[in-house]
Coordinates of C-alpha atoms in Angstrom, one line a residue:
M1 CA -50.6 -150.4 -30.2
F2 CA -49.4 -151.7 -33.5
F3 CA -52.9 -151.9 -35.0
K4 CA -53.8 -148.5 -33.6
I5 CA -50.9 -146.9 -35.4
F6 CA -51.5 -148.8 -38.5
I7 CA -55.2 -147.9 -38.7
F8 CA -54.3 -144.2 -38.0
L9 CA -51.9 -144.2 -40.9
L10 CA -54.5 -145.7 -43.2
F11 CA -56.3 -142.4 -43.3
F12 CA -53.4 -140.9 -45.1
I13 CA -53.0 -143.4 -47.8
Q14 CA -56.0 -142.3 -49.9
S15 CA -55.0 -138.6 -49.8
S16 CA -51.3 -139.1 -50.5
Y17 CA -51.6 -141.9 -53.0
A18 CA -49.3 -141.4 -56.0
H19 CA -50.0 -142.3 -59.6
E20 CA -47.5 -144.8 -61.1
L21 CA -45.8 -143.6 -64.2
R22 CA -46.7 -146.3 -66.7
P23 CA -45.7 -146.4 -70.4
A24 CA -48.0 -144.8 -72.9
I25 CA -49.8 -147.3 -75.2
A26 CA -49.9 -146.7 -79.0
N27 CA -52.1 -148.8 -81.3
L28 CA -51.2 -148.4 -85.0
N29 CA -54.2 -149.8 -86.8
I30 CA -53.7 -150.5 -90.5
Y31 CA -56.6 -150.2 -92.9
E32 CA -57.2 -150.3 -96.6
E33 CA -59.1 -147.6 -98.5
D34 CA -59.4 -147.6 -102.3
N35 CA -56.5 -150.0 -102.5
I36 CA -54.3 -147.5 -100.5
T37 CA -52.8 -148.5 -97.2
N38 CA -53.5 -146.0 -94.4
A39 CA -53.4 -146.2 -90.6
T40 CA -54.8 -144.6 -87.5
L41 CA -52.5 -144.1 -84.5
S42 CA -54.3 -144.1 -81.2
I43 CA -52.1 -143.2 -78.1
R44 CA -53.3 -143.7 -74.6
L45 CA -51.2 -141.5 -72.2
N46 CA -51.1 -139.5 -69.0
L47 CA -51.6 -136.0 -70.4
E48 CA -51.2 -134.3 -67.0
A49 CA -47.7 -135.9 -66.6
I50 CA -46.7 -134.6 -70.0
I51 CA -48.0 -131.1 -69.4
A52 CA -46.4 -130.9 -66.0
E53 CA -43.1 -132.3 -67.4
V54 CA -42.9 -134.9 -64.7
D55 CA -39.4 -136.5 -64.8
I56 CA -39.8 -139.8 -66.7
N57 CA -37.0 -141.3 -64.5
H58 CA -39.3 -141.4 -61.5
S59 CA -41.5 -144.4 -60.8
N60 CA -44.5 -142.4 -59.7
T61 CA -45.8 -138.8 -59.7
K62 CA -45.2 -138.2 -55.9
E63 CA -41.4 -138.5 -56.4
S64 CA -41.3 -135.6 -58.9
K65 CA -40.7 -132.0 -58.1
Q66 CA -43.7 -131.3 -60.3
S67 CA -46.1 -133.4 -58.2
D68 CA -48.1 -130.3 -57.0
Q69 CA -48.5 -129.1 -60.6
Y70 CA -49.5 -132.6 -61.6
E71 CA -52.2 -132.8 -58.9
S72 CA -53.5 -129.4 -59.9
L73 CA -53.8 -130.6 -63.5
R74 CA -55.4 -133.9 -62.4
N75 CA -58.2 -131.9 -60.8
M76 CA -59.0 -129.8 -63.9
S77 CA -62.0 -130.5 -66.0
A78 CA -61.6 -132.0 -69.5
V79 CA -62.0 -128.5 -71.1
E80 CA -59.5 -126.8 -68.8
L81 CA -56.9 -129.6 -69.4
L82 CA -57.4 -129.4 -73.1
E83 CA -56.8 -125.6 -73.0
K84 CA -53.7 -126.2 -70.9
F85 CA -52.5 -128.8 -73.4
N86 CA -53.1 -126.5 -76.4
S87 CA -51.2 -123.6 -74.8
K88 CA -48.2 -125.6 -73.7
I89 CA -47.8 -128.5 -76.1
I90 CA -47.4 -127.3 -79.7
N91 CA -47.8 -129.8 -82.5
L92 CA -47.5 -133.1 -80.6
Q93 CA -47.6 -134.9 -83.9
N94 CA -44.1 -133.5 -84.7
K95 CA -42.7 -135.3 -81.7
I96 CA -44.0 -138.7 -83.0
Y97 CA -42.0 -140.4 -85.8
L98 CA -43.1 -143.1 -88.2
T99 CA -40.2 -143.6 -90.7
S100 CA -38.8 -145.9 -93.3
T101 CA -35.5 -145.9 -95.1
N102 CA -36.9 -143.4 -97.7
S103 CA -39.9 -141.8 -96.0
N104 CA -41.0 -139.8 -93.0
Y105 CA -44.8 -140.1 -92.6
N106 CA -46.9 -137.1 -91.6
L107 CA -49.4 -137.5 -88.7
V108 CA -52.6 -135.6 -88.8
L109 CA -54.3 -134.9 -85.4
L110 CA -57.9 -136.3 -85.5
N111 CA -59.1 -136.1 -81.9
I112 CA -58.2 -135.7 -78.2
D113 CA -60.5 -137.6 -75.8
I114 CA -60.0 -136.4 -72.2
P115 CA -62.3 -138.0 -69.6
E116 CA -63.8 -135.8 -66.9
V117 CA -62.1 -135.6 -63.5
G118 CA -63.6 -138.8 -62.0
N119 CA -61.6 -140.5 -59.2
T120 CA -58.5 -138.4 -58.7
N121 CA -56.8 -141.3 -56.9
V122 CA -56.5 -143.0 -60.3
A123 CA -54.4 -141.6 -63.2
R124 CA -56.6 -140.2 -66.0
D125 CA -56.0 -141.8 -69.4
T126 CA -56.3 -139.4 -72.3
I127 CA -56.6 -140.9 -75.9
I128 CA -55.1 -139.0 -78.8
D129 CA -55.9 -140.1 -82.4
F130 CA -53.9 -139.4 -85.5
D131 CA -54.4 -140.3 -89.1
I132 CA -51.6 -141.5 -91.4
K133 CA -52.2 -141.7 -95.2
N134 CA -50.6 -143.7 -98.0
I135 CA -48.3 -146.0 -96.2
K136 CA -46.1 -147.9 -98.6
D137 CA -45.3 -151.6 -98.5
E138 CA -42.0 -151.1 -96.8
D139 CA -40.4 -151.7 -93.4
L140 CA -41.1 -149.1 -90.8
K141 CA -39.8 -147.8 -87.5
F142 CA -41.7 -146.0 -84.8
S143 CA -40.4 -143.7 -82.0
W144 CA -41.3 -140.5 -80.2
D145 CA -39.6 -137.7 -78.3
K146 CA -37.4 -139.0 -75.5
N147 CA -39.0 -136.5 -73.0
L148 CA -42.3 -138.4 -73.4
G149 CA -41.0 -141.6 -71.8
S150 CA -41.4 -145.2 -72.8
I151 CA -44.3 -146.4 -75.0
I152 CA -45.8 -149.7 -75.9
L153 CA -46.4 -150.1 -79.6
R154 CA -49.0 -152.5 -81.0
V155 CA -49.4 -152.8 -84.8
N156 CA -52.7 -154.3 -85.9
S157 CA -53.6 -155.5 -89.4
P158 CA -57.0 -154.7 -91.1
N159 CA -58.4 -158.1 -89.9
N160 CA -57.1 -157.2 -86.3
E161 CA -54.1 -159.6 -86.4
D162 CA -51.3 -158.6 -84.1
L163 CA -48.4 -157.8 -86.5
Y164 CA -46.0 -156.4 -84.0
S165 CA -45.8 -155.6 -80.3
K166 CA -43.0 -154.0 -78.4
L167 CA -42.2 -151.9 -75.3
I168 CA -40.0 -149.1 -76.7
E169 CA -37.7 -147.7 -74.0
T170 CA -37.2 -144.0 -73.5
G171 CA -35.3 -142.4 -76.4
K172 CA -35.2 -145.7 -78.3
K173 CA -36.8 -146.8 -81.7
S174 CA -38.8 -149.8 -82.4
D175 CA -37.4 -152.7 -84.5
W176 CA -38.2 -152.7 -88.2
F177 CA -41.7 -154.0 -88.8
N178 CA -43.9 -154.3 -92.0
P179 CA -47.4 -152.9 -92.1
K180 CA -48.7 -155.9 -94.0
N181 CA -46.7 -158.9 -92.6
K182 CA -46.5 -160.3 -89.1
K183 CA -43.0 -160.0 -87.6
E184 CA -41.7 -163.2 -86.3
V185 CA -40.1 -162.8 -82.9
D186 CA -36.8 -164.6 -82.1
F187 CA -37.2 -167.0 -79.2
F188 CA -34.0 -166.0 -77.4
D189 CA -34.4 -162.3 -78.1
N190 CA -37.8 -162.6 -76.5
I191 CA -36.5 -164.3 -73.4
R192 CA -33.9 -161.5 -73.0
S193 CA -36.4 -158.8 -73.6
Y194 CA -39.0 -160.1 -71.0
T195 CA -36.3 -160.9 -68.4
H196 CA -35.0 -157.4 -68.7
L197 CA -38.5 -156.0 -68.5
G198 CA -39.2 -158.0 -65.3
F199 CA -35.9 -156.9 -63.8
K200 CA -36.5 -153.3 -64.7
H201 CA -39.9 -153.4 -63.1
I202 CA -38.1 -154.0 -59.8
I203 CA -34.9 -152.0 -60.4
P204 CA -35.2 -149.0 -60.9
K205 CA -39.0 -148.7 -61.6
G206 CA -40.5 -150.8 -58.8
L207 CA -40.1 -148.6 -55.7
D208 CA -43.1 -150.2 -54.0
H209 CA -41.8 -153.7 -54.5
I210 CA -38.2 -152.7 -53.4
L211 CA -39.6 -151.2 -50.2
F212 CA -41.6 -154.3 -49.5
V213 CA -38.6 -156.6 -49.9
L214 CA -36.5 -154.2 -47.8
A215 CA -39.2 -154.3 -45.1
L216 CA -39.0 -158.1 -45.1
F217 CA -35.2 -157.9 -44.9
L218 CA -35.0 -155.4 -42.0
L219 CA -36.9 -157.5 -39.4
T220 CA -34.2 -160.2 -39.5
P221 CA -31.4 -160.2 -41.9
K222 CA -30.5 -163.8 -41.1
I223 CA -30.5 -166.0 -44.1
K224 CA -33.0 -168.7 -43.1
P225 CA -35.9 -166.5 -42.0
L226 CA -35.2 -164.1 -44.8
L227 CA -35.4 -166.9 -47.4
L228 CA -38.6 -168.1 -45.8
Q229 CA -40.3 -164.7 -46.2
V230 CA -39.0 -164.1 -49.7
S231 CA -40.0 -167.6 -50.9
I232 CA -43.5 -167.1 -49.6
F233 CA -43.7 -163.7 -51.3
T234 CA -42.4 -165.2 -54.6
L235 CA -44.8 -168.1 -54.6
A236 CA -47.7 -165.8 -54.0
H237 CA -46.9 -163.2 -56.6
T238 CA -46.1 -165.9 -59.2
I239 CA -49.6 -167.5 -58.7
T240 CA -51.4 -164.2 -59.3
L241 CA -49.0 -163.1 -62.1
F242 CA -50.0 -166.2 -64.1
L243 CA -53.7 -166.0 -63.2
G244 CA -53.8 -162.3 -63.9
V245 CA -52.1 -162.5 -67.3
L246 CA -54.5 -165.4 -68.2
N247 CA -57.4 -163.1 -67.2
L248 CA -58.6 -165.6 -64.7
I249 CA -58.4 -162.9 -62.0
K250 CA -59.3 -159.3 -62.6
I251 CA -59.1 -156.7 -59.9
P252 CA -59.1 -153.0 -60.9
S253 CA -55.8 -151.1 -60.3
I254 CA -57.8 -148.6 -58.1
I255 CA -58.0 -151.4 -55.6
V256 CA -54.7 -153.2 -56.1
E257 CA -52.3 -150.3 -56.1
P258 CA -53.5 -148.7 -52.8
I259 CA -53.4 -152.1 -51.1
I260 CA -49.8 -152.6 -52.3
A261 CA -49.0 -149.3 -50.6
L262 CA -50.9 -150.6 -47.5
S263 CA -48.8 -153.8 -47.5
I264 CA -45.6 -151.8 -47.4
C265 CA -46.8 -149.8 -44.4
F266 CA -48.1 -152.9 -42.6
I267 CA -44.9 -154.9 -42.8
A268 CA -42.7 -151.9 -42.0
I269 CA -44.8 -150.9 -39.0
E270 CA -44.9 -154.5 -37.7
N271 CA -41.1 -154.3 -37.7
L272 CA -41.3 -151.6 -35.1
F273 CA -43.1 -153.8 -32.6
T274 CA -41.6 -157.3 -33.0
E275 CA -38.1 -158.8 -33.0
N276 CA -39.0 -162.2 -34.5
I277 CA -41.2 -163.5 -37.2
K278 CA -44.7 -164.1 -35.8
K279 CA -46.7 -167.1 -36.8
T280 CA -49.1 -164.9 -38.6
R281 CA -46.4 -163.1 -40.7
P282 CA -46.0 -165.7 -43.4
Y283 CA -49.7 -165.7 -44.0
I284 CA -49.8 -161.9 -44.2
I285 CA -46.8 -162.0 -46.6
F286 CA -48.6 -164.5 -48.8
I287 CA -51.8 -162.4 -49.0
F288 CA -49.8 -159.3 -49.9
G289 CA -47.7 -161.3 -52.4
L290 CA -50.9 -162.2 -54.2
L291 CA -51.7 -158.5 -54.6
H292 CA -48.2 -157.6 -55.8
G293 CA -48.5 -160.4 -58.4
L294 CA -51.6 -158.6 -59.8
G295 CA -49.6 -155.5 -60.1
F296 CA -47.0 -157.4 -62.2
A297 CA -49.8 -158.9 -64.3
G298 CA -51.2 -155.4 -65.0
I299 CA -47.8 -154.4 -66.6
L300 CA -47.7 -157.5 -68.8
N301 CA -51.4 -157.2 -69.8
E302 CA -50.7 -153.6 -71.1
I303 CA -47.6 -154.7 -73.1
G304 CA -49.2 -157.9 -74.4
I305 CA -47.6 -161.3 -75.1
S306 CA -47.3 -163.1 -78.4
D307 CA -49.5 -166.2 -78.4
G308 CA -46.6 -168.4 -79.7
L309 CA -44.3 -167.3 -77.0
F310 CA -46.7 -166.9 -74.1
I311 CA -45.2 -169.4 -71.6
S312 CA -41.6 -168.4 -72.2
S313 CA -42.4 -164.7 -72.0
L314 CA -44.3 -165.2 -68.8
I315 CA -41.5 -167.3 -67.2
S316 CA -38.8 -164.9 -68.4
F317 CA -40.6 -161.9 -66.9
N318 CA -41.0 -163.7 -63.6
V319 CA -37.3 -164.6 -63.7
G320 CA -36.4 -161.0 -64.2
V321 CA -38.6 -160.0 -61.2
E322 CA -36.8 -162.6 -59.1
L323 CA -33.4 -161.4 -60.2
G324 CA -34.4 -157.8 -59.2
Q325 CA -35.6 -159.0 -55.8
I326 CA -32.4 -161.0 -55.2
S327 CA -30.3 -158.0 -56.2
V328 CA -32.2 -155.9 -53.6
I329 CA -31.6 -158.5 -50.9
F330 CA -27.9 -159.0 -51.9
L331 CA -27.1 -155.3 -51.8
S332 CA -29.0 -154.9 -48.5
Y333 CA -27.1 -157.9 -47.0
V334 CA -23.7 -156.6 -48.1
F335 CA -24.2 -152.9 -47.1
I336 CA -26.4 -153.4 -44.0
A337 CA -26.3 -156.9 -42.5
L338 CA -22.7 -157.8 -42.9
L339 CA -21.7 -154.5 -41.4
F340 CA -24.2 -154.0 -38.6
Q341 CA -26.4 -157.0 -37.8
K342 CA -24.2 -158.2 -34.9
R343 CA -24.1 -154.8 -33.3
L344 CA -26.2 -154.5 -30.1
W345 CA -27.8 -151.3 -31.4
Y346 CA -28.8 -152.9 -34.8
R347 CA -32.5 -153.0 -34.0
N348 CA -32.8 -149.5 -32.5
K349 CA -30.6 -147.7 -34.9
V350 CA -31.1 -149.7 -38.1
T351 CA -34.3 -151.8 -38.2
R352 CA -36.7 -149.3 -36.5
P353 CA -35.5 -146.0 -38.2
L354 CA -35.4 -147.6 -41.7
S355 CA -38.8 -149.3 -41.2
L356 CA -40.3 -146.0 -40.2
I357 CA -38.9 -144.3 -43.3
I358 CA -40.2 -147.2 -45.5
A359 CA -43.7 -146.9 -43.9
S360 CA -43.7 -143.1 -44.5
I361 CA -42.6 -143.5 -48.2
G362 CA -45.2 -146.2 -48.6
L363 CA -47.9 -143.7 -47.7

């Protein structure tokens, strides 16, 4: 019965799959021309989400009230989407700011590259290029409109050296950086930054990972079996996080992300049919943990890690992820297990209904 229901639900995953709202990525490429410093700014973003005004506080498009409009835009041709963009978004360059203490640099739109429709189960990345002339040898800050969400900024020198890299949170500005000199990153600031990034990828942005951990918790909130499951999950995703960031394993997100959704459904539906941890469950959790780790690695690969602080950044991110998971378990234990786990009706009125809700959200 369990596998019949699970296979039946798999048919819905492909059609209802949501696109994760990831940060835009901006590459500020410095170049010299006639002894004058200029730059091109190339931004990779989800144009459909911007046009539909999808709420940036959501973790994926399905959570938004504008999800239907987003799906409609996602099915438009490149020409149709460009027309929609031009009619709704006026002067995007005026919402992007490159400033110094004394200057506000003007951005000139060069090109908008929108791919054709392709596989609609994958978010379409549009690339918008701008030109910036006559940049002075002075410290700069970068930001963009708060309604556009977070953005990863990478500053590259003429010889392709990484001068600066930073995830800029919604409504925030970058640190000061110089277009000609590499910015040295403080070791402890870097640890704090990547720990916060890992934590945030669970709470509040990691709905899929939160649901998976909750599904593990609901089967049995007792400490020993819960720690066993979470430890196996942690070991597995740590392995693929490291291997993925080192580019030793590469699996396209079109494969990884739907299987993560599948993992949530599998564990949650299994909760409906068993009261104890089966012998196969730890192995299943380990396999799904490997896939979740690849999802974490995808985030870090987009942001990039400084070579000099590679290991500390990777460990800090993983610590942040673990702190997020522990927080989910702690809150669940306080507000669910301590109050209800000894009740005779706990399984029928807590485990099963909540597992069913988690499975439906996972779809």
